XYZ file of C-alpha atoms in Angstrom:
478
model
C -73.336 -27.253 -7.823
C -77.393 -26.075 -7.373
C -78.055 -22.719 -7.267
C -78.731 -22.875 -3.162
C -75.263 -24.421 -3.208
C -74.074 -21.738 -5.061
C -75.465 -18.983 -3.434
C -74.590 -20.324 -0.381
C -71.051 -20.422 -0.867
C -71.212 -16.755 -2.023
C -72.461 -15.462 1.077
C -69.737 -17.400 3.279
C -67.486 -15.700 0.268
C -68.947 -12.500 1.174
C -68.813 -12.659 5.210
C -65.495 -13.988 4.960
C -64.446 -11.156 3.036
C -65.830 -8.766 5.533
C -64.697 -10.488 9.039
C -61.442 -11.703 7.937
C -59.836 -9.667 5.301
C -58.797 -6.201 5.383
C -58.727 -3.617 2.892
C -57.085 -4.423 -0.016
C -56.030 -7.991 0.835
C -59.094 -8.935 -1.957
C -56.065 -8.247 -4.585
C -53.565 -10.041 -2.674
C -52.712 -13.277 -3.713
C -50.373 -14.081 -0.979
C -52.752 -12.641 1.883
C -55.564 -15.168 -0.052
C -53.465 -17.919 -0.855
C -52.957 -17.913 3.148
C -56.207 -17.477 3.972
C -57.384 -20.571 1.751
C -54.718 -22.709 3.172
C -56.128 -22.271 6.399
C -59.771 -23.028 5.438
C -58.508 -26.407 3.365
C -59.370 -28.665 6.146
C -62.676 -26.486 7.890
C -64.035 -25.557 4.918
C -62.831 -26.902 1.450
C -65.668 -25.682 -0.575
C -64.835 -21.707 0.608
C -60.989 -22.777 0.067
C -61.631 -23.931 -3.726
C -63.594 -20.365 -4.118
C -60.895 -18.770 -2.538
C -58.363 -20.115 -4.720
C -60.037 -19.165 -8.005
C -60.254 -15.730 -7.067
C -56.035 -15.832 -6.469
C -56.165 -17.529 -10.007
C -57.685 -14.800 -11.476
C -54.864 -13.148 -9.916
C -52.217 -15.018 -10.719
C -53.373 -16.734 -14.042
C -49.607 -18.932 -14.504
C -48.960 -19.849 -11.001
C -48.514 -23.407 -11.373
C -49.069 -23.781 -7.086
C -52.408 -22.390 -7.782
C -53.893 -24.603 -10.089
C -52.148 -27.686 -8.232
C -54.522 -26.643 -5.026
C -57.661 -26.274 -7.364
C -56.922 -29.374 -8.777
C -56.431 -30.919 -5.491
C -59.880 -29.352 -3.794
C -62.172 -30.430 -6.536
C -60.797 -33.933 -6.555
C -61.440 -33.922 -2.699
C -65.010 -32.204 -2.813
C -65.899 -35.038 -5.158
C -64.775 -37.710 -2.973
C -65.973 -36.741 0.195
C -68.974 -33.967 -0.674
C -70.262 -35.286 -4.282
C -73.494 -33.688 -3.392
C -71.519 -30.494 -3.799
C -70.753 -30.590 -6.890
C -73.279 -32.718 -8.753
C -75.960 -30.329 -10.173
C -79.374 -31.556 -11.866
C -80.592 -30.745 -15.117
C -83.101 -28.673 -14.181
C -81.355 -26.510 -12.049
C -77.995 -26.621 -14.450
C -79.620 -23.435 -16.479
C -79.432 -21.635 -13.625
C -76.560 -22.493 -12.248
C -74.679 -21.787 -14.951
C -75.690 -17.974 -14.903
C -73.755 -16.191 -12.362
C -75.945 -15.275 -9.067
C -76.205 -11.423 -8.007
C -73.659 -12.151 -5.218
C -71.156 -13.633 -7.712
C -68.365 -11.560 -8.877
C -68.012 -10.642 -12.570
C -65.051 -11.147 -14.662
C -62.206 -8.833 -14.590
C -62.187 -6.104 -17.070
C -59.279 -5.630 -19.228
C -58.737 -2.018 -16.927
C -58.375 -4.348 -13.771
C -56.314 -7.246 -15.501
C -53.778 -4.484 -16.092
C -54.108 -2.946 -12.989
C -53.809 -6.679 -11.059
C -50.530 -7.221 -13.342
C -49.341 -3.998 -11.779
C -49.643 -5.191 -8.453
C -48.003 -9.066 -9.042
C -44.857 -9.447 -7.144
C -43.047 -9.201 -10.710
C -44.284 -5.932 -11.456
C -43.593 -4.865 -8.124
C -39.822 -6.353 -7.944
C -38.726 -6.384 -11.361
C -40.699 -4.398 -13.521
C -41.323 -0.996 -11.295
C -37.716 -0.735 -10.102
C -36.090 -1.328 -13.981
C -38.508 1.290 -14.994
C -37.512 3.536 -12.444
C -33.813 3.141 -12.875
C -34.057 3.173 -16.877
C -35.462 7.049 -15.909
C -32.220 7.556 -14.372
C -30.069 6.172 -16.575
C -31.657 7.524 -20.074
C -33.021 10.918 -18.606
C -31.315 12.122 -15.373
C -27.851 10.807 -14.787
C -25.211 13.229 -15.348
C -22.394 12.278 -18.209
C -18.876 11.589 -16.894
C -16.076 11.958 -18.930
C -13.055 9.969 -18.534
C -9.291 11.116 -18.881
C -6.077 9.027 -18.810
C -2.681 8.995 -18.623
C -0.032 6.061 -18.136
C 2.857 6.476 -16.185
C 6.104 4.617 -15.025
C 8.738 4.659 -12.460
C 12.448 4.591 -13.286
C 15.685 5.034 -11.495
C 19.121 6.204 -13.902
C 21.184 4.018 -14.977
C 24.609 3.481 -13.689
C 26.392 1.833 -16.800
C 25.658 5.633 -19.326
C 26.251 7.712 -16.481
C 29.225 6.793 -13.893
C 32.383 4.860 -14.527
C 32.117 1.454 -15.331
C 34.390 0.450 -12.351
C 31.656 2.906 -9.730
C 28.780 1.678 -11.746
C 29.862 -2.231 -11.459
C 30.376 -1.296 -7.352
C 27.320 0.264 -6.878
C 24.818 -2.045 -9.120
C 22.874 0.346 -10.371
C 19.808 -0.144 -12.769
C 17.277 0.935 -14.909
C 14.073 -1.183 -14.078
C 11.060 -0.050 -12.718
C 10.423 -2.061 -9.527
C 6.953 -2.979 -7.787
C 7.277 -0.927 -4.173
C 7.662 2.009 -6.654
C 4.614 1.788 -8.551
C 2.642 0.685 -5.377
C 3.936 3.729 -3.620
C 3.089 5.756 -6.565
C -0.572 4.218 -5.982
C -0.950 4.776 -2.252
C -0.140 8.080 -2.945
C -2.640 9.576 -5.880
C -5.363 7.487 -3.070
C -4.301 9.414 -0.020
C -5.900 12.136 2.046
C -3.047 14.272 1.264
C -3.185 14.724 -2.602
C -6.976 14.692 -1.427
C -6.518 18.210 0.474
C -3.552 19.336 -2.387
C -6.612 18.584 -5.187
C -9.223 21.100 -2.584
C -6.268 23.739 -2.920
C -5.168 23.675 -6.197
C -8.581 22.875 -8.004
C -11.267 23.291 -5.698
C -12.229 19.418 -6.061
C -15.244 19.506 -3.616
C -16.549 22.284 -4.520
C -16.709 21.113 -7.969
C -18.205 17.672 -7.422
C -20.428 18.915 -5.183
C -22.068 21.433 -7.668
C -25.823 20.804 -7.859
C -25.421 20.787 -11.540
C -25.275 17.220 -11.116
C -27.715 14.243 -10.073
C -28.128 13.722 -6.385
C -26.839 10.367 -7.008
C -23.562 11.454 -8.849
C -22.007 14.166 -6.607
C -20.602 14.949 -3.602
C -22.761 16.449 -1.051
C -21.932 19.818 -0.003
C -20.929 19.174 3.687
C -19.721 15.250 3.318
C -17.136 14.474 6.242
C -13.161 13.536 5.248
C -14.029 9.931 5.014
C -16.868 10.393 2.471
C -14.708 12.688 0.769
C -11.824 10.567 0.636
C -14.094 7.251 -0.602
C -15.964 9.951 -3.422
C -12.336 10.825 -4.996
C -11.422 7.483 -4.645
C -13.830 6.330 -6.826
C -13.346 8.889 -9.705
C -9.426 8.241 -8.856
C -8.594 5.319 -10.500
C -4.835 3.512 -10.774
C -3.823 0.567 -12.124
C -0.627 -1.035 -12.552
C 0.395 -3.463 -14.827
C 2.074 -6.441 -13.436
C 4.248 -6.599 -15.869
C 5.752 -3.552 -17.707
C 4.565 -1.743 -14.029
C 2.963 0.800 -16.339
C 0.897 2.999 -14.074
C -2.692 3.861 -16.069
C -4.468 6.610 -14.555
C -8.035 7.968 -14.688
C -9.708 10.395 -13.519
C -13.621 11.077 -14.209
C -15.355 14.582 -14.265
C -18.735 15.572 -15.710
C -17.162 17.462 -18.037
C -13.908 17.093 -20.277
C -11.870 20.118 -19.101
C -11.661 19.440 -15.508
C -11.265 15.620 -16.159
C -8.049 16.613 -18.017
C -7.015 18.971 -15.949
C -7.858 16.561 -12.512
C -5.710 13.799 -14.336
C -2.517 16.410 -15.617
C -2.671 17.694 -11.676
C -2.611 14.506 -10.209
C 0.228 13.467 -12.611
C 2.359 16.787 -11.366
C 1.708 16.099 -8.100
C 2.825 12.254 -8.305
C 5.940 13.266 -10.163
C 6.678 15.586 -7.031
C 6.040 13.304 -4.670
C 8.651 10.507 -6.253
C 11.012 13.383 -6.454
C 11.263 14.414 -2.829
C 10.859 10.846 -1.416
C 14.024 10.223 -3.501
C 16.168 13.362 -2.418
C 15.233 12.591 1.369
C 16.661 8.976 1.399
C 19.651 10.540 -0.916
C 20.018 13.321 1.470
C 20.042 11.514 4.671
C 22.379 8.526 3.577
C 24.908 11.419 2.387
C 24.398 13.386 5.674
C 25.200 10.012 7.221
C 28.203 9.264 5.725
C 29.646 12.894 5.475
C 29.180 12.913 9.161
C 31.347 10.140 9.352
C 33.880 11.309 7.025
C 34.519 14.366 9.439
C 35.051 12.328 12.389
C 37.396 10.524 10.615
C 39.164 14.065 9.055
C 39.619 15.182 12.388
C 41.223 11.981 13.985
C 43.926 12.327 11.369
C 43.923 16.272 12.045
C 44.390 15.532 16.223
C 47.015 12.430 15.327
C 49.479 14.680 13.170
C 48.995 17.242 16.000
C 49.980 14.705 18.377
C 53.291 13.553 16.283
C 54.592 16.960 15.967
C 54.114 18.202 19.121
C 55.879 15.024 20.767
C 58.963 15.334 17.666
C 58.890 19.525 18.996
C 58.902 18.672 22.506
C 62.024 15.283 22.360
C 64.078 18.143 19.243
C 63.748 14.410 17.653
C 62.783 14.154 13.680
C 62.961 10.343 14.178
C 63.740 8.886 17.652
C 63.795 5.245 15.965
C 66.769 6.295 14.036
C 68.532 7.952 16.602
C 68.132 4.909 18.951
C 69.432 2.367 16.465
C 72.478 5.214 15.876
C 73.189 5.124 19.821
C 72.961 1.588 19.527
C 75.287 1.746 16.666
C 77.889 3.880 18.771
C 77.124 1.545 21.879
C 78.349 -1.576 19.656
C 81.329 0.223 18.403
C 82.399 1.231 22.203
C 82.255 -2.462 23.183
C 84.353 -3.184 19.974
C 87.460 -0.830 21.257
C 86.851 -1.815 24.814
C 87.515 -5.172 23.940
C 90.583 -4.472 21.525
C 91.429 -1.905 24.247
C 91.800 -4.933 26.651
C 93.538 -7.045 24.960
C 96.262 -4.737 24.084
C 96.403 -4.093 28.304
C 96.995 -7.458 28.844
C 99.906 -7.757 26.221
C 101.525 -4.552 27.795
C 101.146 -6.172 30.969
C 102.931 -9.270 30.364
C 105.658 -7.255 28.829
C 106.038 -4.464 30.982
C 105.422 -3.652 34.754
C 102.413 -2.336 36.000
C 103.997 1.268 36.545
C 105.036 1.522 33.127
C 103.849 4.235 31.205
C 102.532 2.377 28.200
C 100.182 0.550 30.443
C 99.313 2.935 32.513
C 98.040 5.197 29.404
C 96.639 2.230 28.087
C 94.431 1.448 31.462
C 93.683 5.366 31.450
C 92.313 4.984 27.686
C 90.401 1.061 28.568
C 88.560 3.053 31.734
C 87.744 6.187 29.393
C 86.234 3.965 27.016
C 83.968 1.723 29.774
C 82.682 5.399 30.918
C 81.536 6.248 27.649
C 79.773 2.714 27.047
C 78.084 3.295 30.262
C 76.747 6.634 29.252
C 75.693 5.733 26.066
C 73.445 2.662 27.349
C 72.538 5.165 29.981
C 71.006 7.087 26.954
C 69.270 4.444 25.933
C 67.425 3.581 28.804
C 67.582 7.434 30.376
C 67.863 10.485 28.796
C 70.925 12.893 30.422
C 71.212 15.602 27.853
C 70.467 18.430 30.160
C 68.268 20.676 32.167
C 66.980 22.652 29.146
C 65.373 19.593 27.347
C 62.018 18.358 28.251
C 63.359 14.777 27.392
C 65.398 14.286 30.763
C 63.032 12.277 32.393
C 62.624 9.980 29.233
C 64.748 7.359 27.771
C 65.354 6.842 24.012
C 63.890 3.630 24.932
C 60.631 5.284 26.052
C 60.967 7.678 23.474
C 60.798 5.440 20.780
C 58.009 3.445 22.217
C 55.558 6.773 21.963
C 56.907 7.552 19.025
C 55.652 4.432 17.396
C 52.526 4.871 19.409
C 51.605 8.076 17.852
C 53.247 6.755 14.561
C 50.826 3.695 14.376
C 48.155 6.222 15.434
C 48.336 8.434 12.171
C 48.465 5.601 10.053
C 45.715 4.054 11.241
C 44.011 7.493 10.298
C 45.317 7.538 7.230
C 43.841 4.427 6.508
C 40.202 5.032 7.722
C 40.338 8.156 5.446
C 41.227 6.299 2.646
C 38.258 4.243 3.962
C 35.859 6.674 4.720
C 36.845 8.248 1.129
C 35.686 5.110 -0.388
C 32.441 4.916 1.480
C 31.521 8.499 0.754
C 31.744 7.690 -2.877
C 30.163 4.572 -2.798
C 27.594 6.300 -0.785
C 27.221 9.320 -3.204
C 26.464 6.796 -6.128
C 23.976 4.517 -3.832
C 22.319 8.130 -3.061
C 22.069 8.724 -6.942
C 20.357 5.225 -7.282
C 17.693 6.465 -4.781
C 16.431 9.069 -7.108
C 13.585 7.699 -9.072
C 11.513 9.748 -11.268
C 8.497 9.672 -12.716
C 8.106 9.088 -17.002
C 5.008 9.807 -18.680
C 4.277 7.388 -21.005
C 0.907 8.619 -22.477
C 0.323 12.544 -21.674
C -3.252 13.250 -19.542
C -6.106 12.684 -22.490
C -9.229 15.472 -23.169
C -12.450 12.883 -23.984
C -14.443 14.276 -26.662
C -17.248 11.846 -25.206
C -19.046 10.812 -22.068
C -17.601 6.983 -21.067
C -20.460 6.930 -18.185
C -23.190 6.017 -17.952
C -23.514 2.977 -19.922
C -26.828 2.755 -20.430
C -27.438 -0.922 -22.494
C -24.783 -2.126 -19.734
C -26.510 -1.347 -17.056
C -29.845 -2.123 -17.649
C -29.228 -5.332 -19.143
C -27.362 -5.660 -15.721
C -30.008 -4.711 -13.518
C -32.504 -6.549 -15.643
C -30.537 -9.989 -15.232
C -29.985 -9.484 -11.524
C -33.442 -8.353 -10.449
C -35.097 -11.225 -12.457
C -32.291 -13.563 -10.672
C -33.202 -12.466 -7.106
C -37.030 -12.684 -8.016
C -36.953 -16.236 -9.125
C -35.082 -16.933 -6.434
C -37.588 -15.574 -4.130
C -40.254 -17.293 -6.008
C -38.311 -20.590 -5.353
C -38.001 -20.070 -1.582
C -41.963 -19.152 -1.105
C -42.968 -21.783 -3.508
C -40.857 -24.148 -1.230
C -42.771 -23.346 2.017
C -46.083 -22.964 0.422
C -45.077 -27.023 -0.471
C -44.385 -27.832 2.730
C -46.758 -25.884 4.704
């Protein structure tokens, strides 16, 4: 390129600099790789300038050096003129002009590497949160304790005969350990923790990094999420071994956060246990009264009716009138028969059969009033039984008779359930083992440092490649 050429192009440089780009945008590769993409068609020879600048910026950008490559072969197709330079004037030309910029010092190179988009997205930020990590977060220390939740056994504590009716066990079962986790992760050991230990105030102690603790006047729901993630539970699926943690920033309260969660757990299995215990019993026992004073009212019943009838047993006095009833028809027959002999013997006026007839007619009275017994009562004004057969009789009395047993047997019944019941109620209560007692650290767990940079590293390097991809893409088809 001459020198008039070159010094051409510098002063298009320079007014473009001036009218189009604002301050700053000079070290912007993006703002200039824009800006040259719009002046590839107008003006390649301003582009190409353009471009070298951003590759002084961005030294490895393969998109840059693909569009320099690109320009140069087009200037030489379709503006040789441009590029050719004579001997004469190549001396010159190869001296920079006063208007041409000189090269980057090794100050600026580091100051342009500070202001790439991989300083600013992945450099800057792991710099910033290596600070944190190595110089300002606060240690937490980590206490444990594992827990499980059993129920008595029925076979080394009850009969075998009430242990085999009730089925009880000794295994730990999943709703138990999942209550046990609901609980320790509820707003109400939440507030029991603020009363007992003063667990906001603690955590939100400015002793700590903002980022760490609990601000002073958080609402219950940041509260509840805070403890929730210092409270942690996990149960095993299959032993259903509970393993607790709890996480303070220093090793006293961790262990005692972790021993008064543990308490507090162990109460709460207790007293859900004694309530379902207490109410099946109060159930049952309930029952059992009812059915106590059925049989109470039914004996009541049977000896007032065998007071009121003078009878012990009016079953067995009705079979004994029946018994006397029989007999009567026996000698009124007999009775008969000996009348008719005497009659075919003897005349009518005769005193044999006149005695005889006397002695058939007494008999035929007394039948009558003994079936009149039977079917009504005639024993006299004083009894309250006048108006009632021995018929009748004896139907109430098996009435109130069938009554009483039937009593009986729901109290055998209701005897039976109350036991059953008071063994089911003993298989409610669970309680709460300890497996490993609440642990004092001698060391901080968190933060882990190597962890978590290498962690941020990897993922900040991910999401800027795949940024680079994206733009790289639409710079491509743009």
């Amino acid at each position: 390129m001459t020198k008039e050429s070159q010094q051409e192009l510098e002063q298009r440089l320079d007014k473009f600099r001036r009218e189009k780009l604002a301050e700053g945008d000079w070290r912007r590769p993006v703002r200039l790789s824009m800006a040259a993409g719009e002046l590839k068609d107008t003006d390649p020879a301003l582009a190409l300038r353009i471009y070298q600048r951003v590759r002084v910026l961005q030294p490895d950008s393969p998109v840059v050096r693909k569009h320099i490559k690109d320009l140069n072969a087009l200037l030489r197709k379709t503006k040789p003129e441009v590029m050719r330079s004579s001997s004469n004037e190549e001396p010159q030309s190869s001296k920079p002009s006063q208007n041409a910029l000189p090269a980057p010092s090794l100050k600026e190179r580091a100051k342009n590497f500070l202001r790439t988009p991989l300083s600013l997205a992945v450099l800057l930020p792991f710099v910033a949160f290596a600070f944190y990590q190595l110089l300002w977060a606060s240690d937490m220390y980590e206490s444990q304790s594992q827990l499980i939740v059993q129920q008595p056994s029925g076979v080394n504590t009850l009969d075998p005969s009430m242990a085999l009716l009730s089925g009880l066990t000794g295994k730990s079962t999943s709703p138990d350990t999942e209550l046990v986790k609901a609980f320790i992760h509820s707003s109400d050991l939440l507030a029991f923790l603020e009363t007992e230990i003063k667990f906001t105030a603690y955590f939100s102690d400015t002793h700590a990094d903002m980022f760490s603790r609990l601000e002073a006047d958080a609402s219950l729901e940041d509260r509840l999420s805070y403890y929730q993630k210092r409270i942690s539970v996990e149960v095993d699926d299959t032993s259903k071994v509970i393993t607790l943690k709890a996480q303070a920033f220093d090793p006293d309260y961790a262990h005692l956060l972790t021993k008064t969660v543990v308490q507090r757990a162990e109460w709460y299995i207790n007293k859900i246990g004694n309530q379902l215990a207490e109410a099946q019993l109060r159930f049952v026992k309930n029952e059992h009264e009812q059915v106590e004073i059925r049989l109470q009212n039914a004996k009541q019943n049977l000896l007032a009716f065998q007071r009121e009838y003078n009878l012990l047993d009016p079953i067995a006095e009705g079979m004994a009138l029946q018994q006397i009833t029989y007999a009567l028809e026996g000698q009124i027959a007999s009775k008969e028969a000996e009348l008719r002999a005497l009659k075919g013997s003897m005349s009518e006026n005769a005193s044999p059969v006149i005695q005889a007839r006397e002695q058939l007619q007494s008999l035929k009275q007394q039948l009558a009033q003994e079936r009149d017994r039977l079917i009504r009562n005639d024993r006299g004004a004083a009894s309250n039984s006048e108006t009632l057969g021995v018929n009748e009789i004896q139907a109430r009395f098996s009435n109130l008779k069938t009554e009483l047993e039937f009593a009986l047997e729901a109290l055998s019944a209701s005897l039976v359930s109350l036991e059953k019941s008071r063994i089911e109620a003993y298989r409610q209560l669970k309680y709460l083992v300890i497996v490993e007692s609440p642990t004092l650290p001698e060391e901080a767990k968190y933060p882990r440092v190597l962890h978590n940079l290498a962690l941020f590293l990897a993922v900040a390097l991910m999401l800027f490649g795949i940024t680079k991809i994206i733009l790289a893409t639409v710079e491509e088809l743009r």
